[in-house]
Short mmCIF file of N, CA and C in Angstrom, two decimals:
data_model
loop_
_atom_site.label_atom_id
_atom_site.label_comp_id
_atom_site.label_asym_id
_atom_site.label_seq_id
_atom_site.Cartn_x
_atom_site.Cartn_y
_atom_site.Cartn_z
N MET V 1056 -71.09 36.04 8.48
CA MET V 1056 -72.73 35.46 8.35
C MET V 1056 -73.36 37.04 7.22
N ASN V 1057 -73.99 36.57 6.92
CA ASN V 1057 -74.60 37.26 5.86
C ASN V 1057 -76.05 38.06 6.48
N LYS V 1058 -76.01 39.28 6.01
CA LYS V 1058 -77.46 40.33 6.48
C LYS V 1058 -78.50 39.39 6.78
N GLU V 1059 -79.08 38.64 5.53
CA GLU V 1059 -80.31 37.80 5.80
C GLU V 1059 -80.36 37.07 7.31
N ALA V 1060 -78.98 36.97 7.58
CA ALA V 1060 -79.02 35.47 8.64
C ALA V 1060 -79.58 36.07 9.71
N CYS V 1061 -79.33 37.71 10.15
CA CYS V 1061 -79.88 38.43 11.45
C CYS V 1061 -81.11 38.66 11.18
N PHE V 1062 -81.86 38.63 10.55
CA PHE V 1062 -83.40 39.06 10.39
C PHE V 1062 -84.26 37.43 10.73
N ALA V 1063 -85.40 37.92 11.33
CA ALA V 1063 -86.18 36.66 11.74
C ALA V 1063 -87.07 36.12 10.41
N PRO V 1064 -87.74 35.01 10.22
CA PRO V 1064 -88.01 34.74 9.16
C PRO V 1064 -89.67 35.15 9.70
N ALA V 1065 -90.43 34.99 8.37
CA ALA V 1065 -91.85 35.17 8.38
C ALA V 1065 -92.45 34.69 9.39
N SER V 1066 -92.12 33.19 9.66
CA SER V 1066 -92.83 32.24 10.37
C SER V 1066 -92.45 32.69 11.65
N ALA V 1067 -91.38 33.02 12.07
CA ALA V 1067 -91.41 33.59 13.89
C ALA V 1067 -92.08 34.96 13.83
N TYR V 1068 -92.22 35.92 12.78
CA TYR V 1068 -93.42 37.09 13.34
C TYR V 1068 -94.68 36.35 12.88
N ALA V 1069 -94.98 35.33 12.58
CA ALA V 1069 -96.63 34.72 12.67
C ALA V 1069 -96.82 34.40 13.93
N ARG V 1070 -95.98 33.38 14.53
CA ARG V 1070 -96.28 32.97 15.84
C ARG V 1070 -96.33 33.80 16.83
N ARG V 1071 -95.50 35.18 16.65
CA ARG V 1071 -95.39 35.99 17.63
C ARG V 1071 -96.61 36.66 17.67
N VAL V 1072 -97.40 36.84 16.19
CA VAL V 1072 -98.44 37.59 16.05
C VAL V 1072 -99.60 36.90 16.83
N LYS V 1073 -99.34 35.43 16.64
CA LYS V 1073 -100.59 34.51 17.15
C LYS V 1073 -101.06 34.82 18.69
N GLU V 1074 -99.58 35.10 19.15
CA GLU V 1074 -99.26 35.11 20.78
C GLU V 1074 -100.21 36.14 20.89
N ILE V 1075 -99.77 37.59 20.59
CA ILE V 1075 -100.43 38.64 20.78
C ILE V 1075 -101.96 38.83 20.41
N GLN V 1076 -102.50 37.85 19.34
CA GLN V 1076 -103.94 37.81 19.19
C GLN V 1076 -104.41 36.91 20.20
N ASP V 1077 -103.79 36.06 20.51
CA ASP V 1077 -104.42 34.91 21.75
C ASP V 1077 -104.64 36.02 23.21
N ALA V 1078 -103.61 36.75 23.86
CA ALA V 1078 -103.45 37.80 24.62
C ALA V 1078 -104.71 38.65 24.30
N LEU V 1079 -104.85 39.16 23.28
CA LEU V 1079 -105.65 40.14 23.42
C LEU V 1079 -107.23 39.39 23.46
N ARG V 1080 -107.79 38.52 22.92
CA ARG V 1080 -108.66 37.60 22.94
C ARG V 1080 -108.85 37.20 24.45
N ALA V 1081 -107.70 36.87 25.18
CA ALA V 1081 -108.08 36.66 26.56
C ALA V 1081 -108.24 37.75 27.47
N ARG V 1082 -108.43 38.63 27.37
CA ARG V 1082 -108.60 39.78 27.80
C ARG V 1082 -109.94 39.85 28.65
N PRO V 1083 -109.97 40.59 30.09
CA PRO V 1083 -111.34 40.27 30.41
C PRO V 1083 -112.24 41.27 29.89
N ASN V 1084 -113.59 40.96 29.75
CA ASN V 1084 -114.76 41.75 29.31
C ASN V 1084 -114.77 41.49 28.01
N GLY V 1085 -114.85 40.45 27.52
CA GLY V 1085 -114.57 39.57 26.05
C GLY V 1085 -113.65 39.98 24.85
N GLY V 1086 -112.55 41.05 25.55
CA GLY V 1086 -111.35 40.62 24.67
C GLY V 1086 -111.47 41.44 23.21
N ILE V 1087 -110.75 41.03 22.67
CA ILE V 1087 -110.33 41.75 21.30
C ILE V 1087 -110.21 40.76 20.04
N ASP V 1088 -111.07 40.60 19.44
CA ASP V 1088 -110.44 39.67 18.48
C ASP V 1088 -109.89 39.96 16.76
N ALA V 1089 -108.68 40.02 16.99
CA ALA V 1089 -108.06 41.37 16.13
C ALA V 1089 -107.28 40.06 15.00
N ARG V 1090 -108.02 40.00 13.80
CA ARG V 1090 -108.01 39.09 12.54
C ARG V 1090 -107.08 39.49 11.58
N HIS V 1091 -106.94 40.82 11.73
CA HIS V 1091 -106.21 41.77 10.17
C HIS V 1091 -105.02 42.02 10.89
N VAL V 1092 -103.63 41.59 10.07
CA VAL V 1092 -102.28 41.80 10.44
C VAL V 1092 -101.71 42.71 9.10
N LEU V 1093 -101.55 44.04 9.47
CA LEU V 1093 -100.98 45.21 8.89
C LEU V 1093 -99.16 44.90 8.63
N VAL V 1094 -98.73 45.00 7.53
CA VAL V 1094 -97.23 44.21 8.00
C VAL V 1094 -96.59 45.85 7.34
N THR V 1095 -95.74 46.17 7.88
CA THR V 1095 -95.20 47.17 7.31
C THR V 1095 -93.48 46.80 7.40
N SER V 1096 -93.14 47.33 6.30
CA SER V 1096 -91.41 47.20 6.16
C SER V 1096 -90.79 48.22 4.94
N ASP V 1097 -89.75 48.11 5.15
CA ASP V 1097 -88.84 49.16 4.14
C ASP V 1097 -88.15 47.65 3.27
N GLU V 1098 -88.59 46.46 3.67
CA GLU V 1098 -87.85 45.20 2.67
C GLU V 1098 -88.23 45.26 1.56
N ARG V 1099 -87.36 45.18 0.36
CA ARG V 1099 -87.57 45.34 -0.92
C ARG V 1099 -87.29 43.97 -1.55
N ASN V 1100 -87.24 42.97 -1.34
CA ASN V 1100 -87.07 41.78 -1.54
C ASN V 1100 -88.13 40.90 -2.00
N PRO V 1101 -88.71 40.64 -3.00
CA PRO V 1101 -90.00 40.36 -3.32
C PRO V 1101 -90.10 38.59 -2.45
N GLU V 1102 -89.40 37.93 -2.58
CA GLU V 1102 -89.26 37.06 -1.95
C GLU V 1102 -90.05 36.46 -0.15
N TRP V 1103 -89.22 37.74 0.33
CA TRP V 1103 -89.58 37.93 1.32
C TRP V 1103 -91.21 38.42 1.43
N TRP V 1104 -91.56 39.55 0.72
CA TRP V 1104 -93.29 39.65 0.58
C TRP V 1104 -93.91 38.75 0.24
N GLU V 1105 -93.66 37.53 -0.46
CA GLU V 1105 -94.18 36.45 -1.25
C GLU V 1105 -94.34 35.47 0.16
N GLU V 1106 -93.32 35.20 1.09
CA GLU V 1106 -93.32 34.52 2.22
C GLU V 1106 -94.81 35.35 3.27
N ILE V 1107 -94.70 36.47 3.23
CA ILE V 1107 -95.75 36.97 3.98
C ILE V 1107 -97.21 36.61 3.64
N ALA V 1108 -97.37 36.81 1.87
CA ALA V 1108 -98.34 36.66 1.48
C ALA V 1108 -99.06 35.20 1.91
N GLU V 1109 -97.87 34.35 1.50
CA GLU V 1109 -98.28 32.88 2.05
C GLU V 1109 -98.91 32.77 3.25
N LEU V 1110 -98.90 33.51 4.43
CA LEU V 1110 -99.75 33.54 5.55
C LEU V 1110 -100.81 33.80 5.96
N GLY V 1111 -101.37 34.03 4.68
CA GLY V 1111 -103.16 34.35 4.53
C GLY V 1111 -103.50 35.58 4.17
N PRO V 1112 -104.78 35.47 3.76
CA PRO V 1112 -105.51 36.54 3.61
C PRO V 1112 -105.51 37.57 4.43
N GLU V 1113 -105.47 37.53 5.74
CA GLU V 1113 -105.56 38.25 7.04
C GLU V 1113 -104.12 39.26 6.84
N TRP V 1114 -103.02 38.73 6.22
CA TRP V 1114 -101.80 39.43 6.19
C TRP V 1114 -101.94 40.47 4.93
N GLY V 1115 -101.63 41.74 5.39
CA GLY V 1115 -101.66 42.87 4.25
C GLY V 1115 -100.88 43.43 4.30
N TRP V 1116 -100.72 44.49 3.58
CA TRP V 1116 -99.28 45.12 3.66
C TRP V 1116 -99.72 46.77 2.28
N ILE V 1117 -99.49 47.98 2.90
CA ILE V 1117 -99.13 49.13 1.82
C ILE V 1117 -98.29 49.07 0.82
N ASP V 1118 -98.28 48.53 -0.38
CA ASP V 1118 -96.96 48.68 -1.34
C ASP V 1118 -97.03 49.65 -1.76
N HIS V 1119 -95.89 50.68 -1.26
CA HIS V 1119 -95.87 52.13 -1.34
C HIS V 1119 -95.09 52.39 -2.83
N ALA V 1120 -94.29 51.32 -3.49
CA ALA V 1120 -93.92 51.47 -4.62
C ALA V 1120 -95.00 51.61 -5.71
N THR V 1121 -95.73 50.34 -5.56
CA THR V 1121 -97.14 50.64 -6.20
C THR V 1121 -98.13 51.78 -6.06
N GLU V 1122 -98.24 52.22 -4.77
CA GLU V 1122 -99.18 53.13 -4.70
C GLU V 1122 -98.48 55.04 -5.27
N GLN V 1123 -96.90 54.65 -5.62
CA GLN V 1123 -96.08 55.83 -5.98
C GLN V 1123 -96.14 56.58 -4.66
N THR V 1124 -96.21 56.25 -3.42
CA THR V 1124 -96.24 57.35 -2.36
C THR V 1124 -95.34 58.43 -2.28
N VAL V 1125 -93.95 57.82 -3.01
CA VAL V 1125 -92.75 58.88 -2.71
C VAL V 1125 -93.26 60.07 -3.80
N GLN V 1126 -93.12 59.52 -5.04
CA GLN V 1126 -93.55 60.24 -6.32
C GLN V 1126 -94.79 61.41 -6.01
N LYS V 1127 -95.68 60.93 -5.28
CA LYS V 1127 -96.70 62.09 -5.09
C LYS V 1127 -96.72 62.85 -3.88
N HIS V 1128 -96.24 62.59 -2.95
CA HIS V 1128 -96.06 63.03 -1.87
C HIS V 1128 -94.56 63.36 -1.25
N GLY V 1129 -93.69 62.57 -1.45
CA GLY V 1129 -92.29 63.02 -0.86
C GLY V 1129 -91.53 61.92 -0.38
N LYS V 1130 -90.28 62.18 0.17
CA LYS V 1130 -89.73 60.69 0.29
C LYS V 1130 -90.03 60.35 1.80
N TRP V 1131 -90.67 61.19 2.98
CA TRP V 1131 -90.67 60.80 4.08
C TRP V 1131 -91.97 59.90 4.39
N TYR V 1132 -93.03 60.54 3.44
CA TYR V 1132 -94.34 59.92 3.51
C TYR V 1132 -94.71 58.38 3.46
N PRO V 1133 -93.65 57.54 3.19
CA PRO V 1133 -93.75 56.04 3.29
C PRO V 1133 -93.84 55.67 4.92
N VAL V 1134 -92.70 56.44 5.44
CA VAL V 1134 -92.52 55.96 6.84
C VAL V 1134 -93.30 56.98 7.92
N ILE V 1135 -93.95 58.22 7.25
CA ILE V 1135 -94.82 58.65 8.56
C ILE V 1135 -96.56 57.99 7.95
N LEU V 1136 -96.74 57.60 6.54
CA LEU V 1136 -97.87 56.88 6.56
C LEU V 1136 -97.71 55.77 7.52
N ASP V 1137 -96.74 54.80 7.41
CA ASP V 1137 -96.65 53.62 8.44
C ASP V 1137 -96.89 53.93 9.90
N ALA V 1138 -96.21 55.03 10.17
CA ALA V 1138 -96.36 55.03 11.64
C ALA V 1138 -97.83 55.69 11.83
N VAL V 1139 -98.54 55.89 11.00
CA VAL V 1139 -100.04 56.49 11.62
C VAL V 1139 -100.65 54.96 11.39
N PHE V 1140 -100.38 54.38 10.34
CA PHE V 1140 -100.85 52.93 10.30
C PHE V 1140 -100.70 51.86 11.81
N GLN V 1141 -99.27 51.88 11.96
CA GLN V 1141 -99.28 51.45 13.08
C GLN V 1141 -100.11 51.89 14.40
N SER V 1142 -99.75 53.18 14.69
CA SER V 1142 -100.26 53.71 15.87
C SER V 1142 -102.22 53.39 15.62
N MET V 1143 -102.44 52.89 15.00
CA MET V 1143 -104.16 52.71 14.99
C MET V 1143 -104.38 51.29 15.77
N GLY V 1144 -103.12 50.36 15.71
CA GLY V 1144 -103.17 49.13 15.95
C GLY V 1144 -103.74 48.91 17.58
N VAL V 1145 -104.27 47.62 17.90
CA VAL V 1145 -104.13 46.98 19.31
C VAL V 1145 -103.04 45.58 19.36
N GLY V 1146 -102.75 45.70 18.62
CA GLY V 1146 -101.48 44.69 18.67
C GLY V 1146 -100.16 44.97 17.80
N PHE V 1147 -98.94 44.66 18.39
CA PHE V 1147 -97.81 45.24 17.65
C PHE V 1147 -96.75 44.17 17.92
N VAL V 1148 -96.05 43.69 17.03
CA VAL V 1148 -95.27 42.75 16.31
C VAL V 1148 -93.98 43.62 15.59
N GLY V 1149 -92.78 43.88 16.55
CA GLY V 1149 -91.70 44.51 15.88
C GLY V 1149 -90.69 43.94 16.09
N THR V 1150 -89.35 44.46 15.22
CA THR V 1150 -88.23 43.99 15.21
C THR V 1150 -87.23 44.53 16.43
N ASP V 1151 -86.53 43.15 16.99
CA ASP V 1151 -85.96 43.35 18.39
C ASP V 1151 -84.99 44.87 17.92
N HIS V 1152 -84.57 46.12 18.67
CA HIS V 1152 -83.64 46.92 18.79
C HIS V 1152 -83.77 47.72 17.77
N SER V 1153 -85.17 47.79 16.94
CA SER V 1153 -85.62 48.82 16.36
C SER V 1153 -85.95 49.97 16.82
N THR V 1154 -85.56 51.23 16.83
CA THR V 1154 -86.25 52.34 17.08
C THR V 1154 -87.49 52.67 16.47
N MET V 1155 -87.79 52.46 15.36
CA MET V 1155 -89.29 52.43 14.75
C MET V 1155 -89.90 51.93 15.40
N SER V 1156 -89.57 50.29 15.87
CA SER V 1156 -90.48 49.26 16.32
C SER V 1156 -90.70 49.71 17.54
N GLN V 1157 -89.66 50.28 18.85
CA GLN V 1157 -90.02 50.69 20.12
C GLN V 1157 -91.40 51.81 19.98
N LEU V 1158 -90.91 52.72 19.22
CA LEU V 1158 -91.79 53.82 19.19
C LEU V 1158 -93.18 53.32 18.86
N ALA V 1159 -93.56 52.54 17.85
CA ALA V 1159 -94.55 52.12 17.29
C ALA V 1159 -95.49 50.94 18.39
N GLN V 1160 -94.61 50.49 18.89
CA GLN V 1160 -95.01 49.40 20.41
C GLN V 1160 -95.79 50.28 21.56
N LYS V 1161 -94.84 51.32 21.88
CA LYS V 1161 -95.22 52.16 22.78
C LYS V 1161 -96.47 53.13 22.53
N ARG V 1162 -96.82 53.47 20.87
CA ARG V 1162 -98.13 54.11 20.65
C ARG V 1162 -99.04 53.43 20.99
N VAL V 1163 -99.12 51.74 20.37
CA VAL V 1163 -100.21 50.99 20.60
C VAL V 1163 -100.40 50.80 22.15
N GLU V 1164 -99.28 50.49 22.72
CA GLU V 1164 -99.62 50.39 24.42
C GLU V 1164 -100.46 51.28 24.72
N ASP V 1165 -99.81 52.18 24.72
CA ASP V 1165 -100.15 53.91 25.46
C ASP V 1165 -101.61 54.12 24.93
N TRP V 1166 -101.62 54.30 23.71
CA TRP V 1166 -102.41 55.36 23.20
C TRP V 1166 -104.13 54.14 22.79
N ASN V 1167 -103.93 52.99 22.59
CA ASN V 1167 -105.21 52.07 22.34
C ASN V 1167 -105.20 51.05 23.53
N GLN V 1168 -104.36 50.93 24.29
CA GLN V 1168 -104.01 49.66 25.66
C GLN V 1168 -104.17 48.68 24.90
N GLY V 1169 -102.97 48.85 23.60
CA GLY V 1169 -103.10 47.64 23.26
C GLY V 1169 -101.83 46.53 23.72
N LEU V 1170 -101.29 45.73 23.00
CA LEU V 1170 -100.22 44.69 23.55
C LEU V 1170 -98.92 44.86 22.25
N GLY V 1171 -97.98 44.71 22.45
CA GLY V 1171 -96.81 44.67 21.97
C GLY V 1171 -95.66 43.60 22.19
N ALA V 1172 -95.01 43.25 21.45
CA ALA V 1172 -93.77 42.43 21.55
C ALA V 1172 -92.86 42.50 20.32
N GLU V 1173 -91.39 42.21 20.72
CA GLU V 1173 -90.59 42.41 19.91
C GLU V 1173 -90.01 40.84 19.61
#
């Protein structure tokens, strides 16, 4: 089995994001209408990012290569910045068995009383 076969397709992330968005809207006291989705990934395959872009204009990401984050600030900054961005969310969908996803999900749930899913 090749490595790509182990990863969830963009459509699976979209389904899980919709589930989180629906659950946030259904919360008591008016809920939260979280429309924008920030995708963070170390994925380098441009075809994968095209699939993400096709999910709609609400789906965005920080392109660290275009922004030259590493060149300007150092090799750890993309990871640090992504963790900061993730920690400000009210919903989180991560990758199963990913330590980075588990930490980000806990931050969203604990710091923002948000919802998460792997």
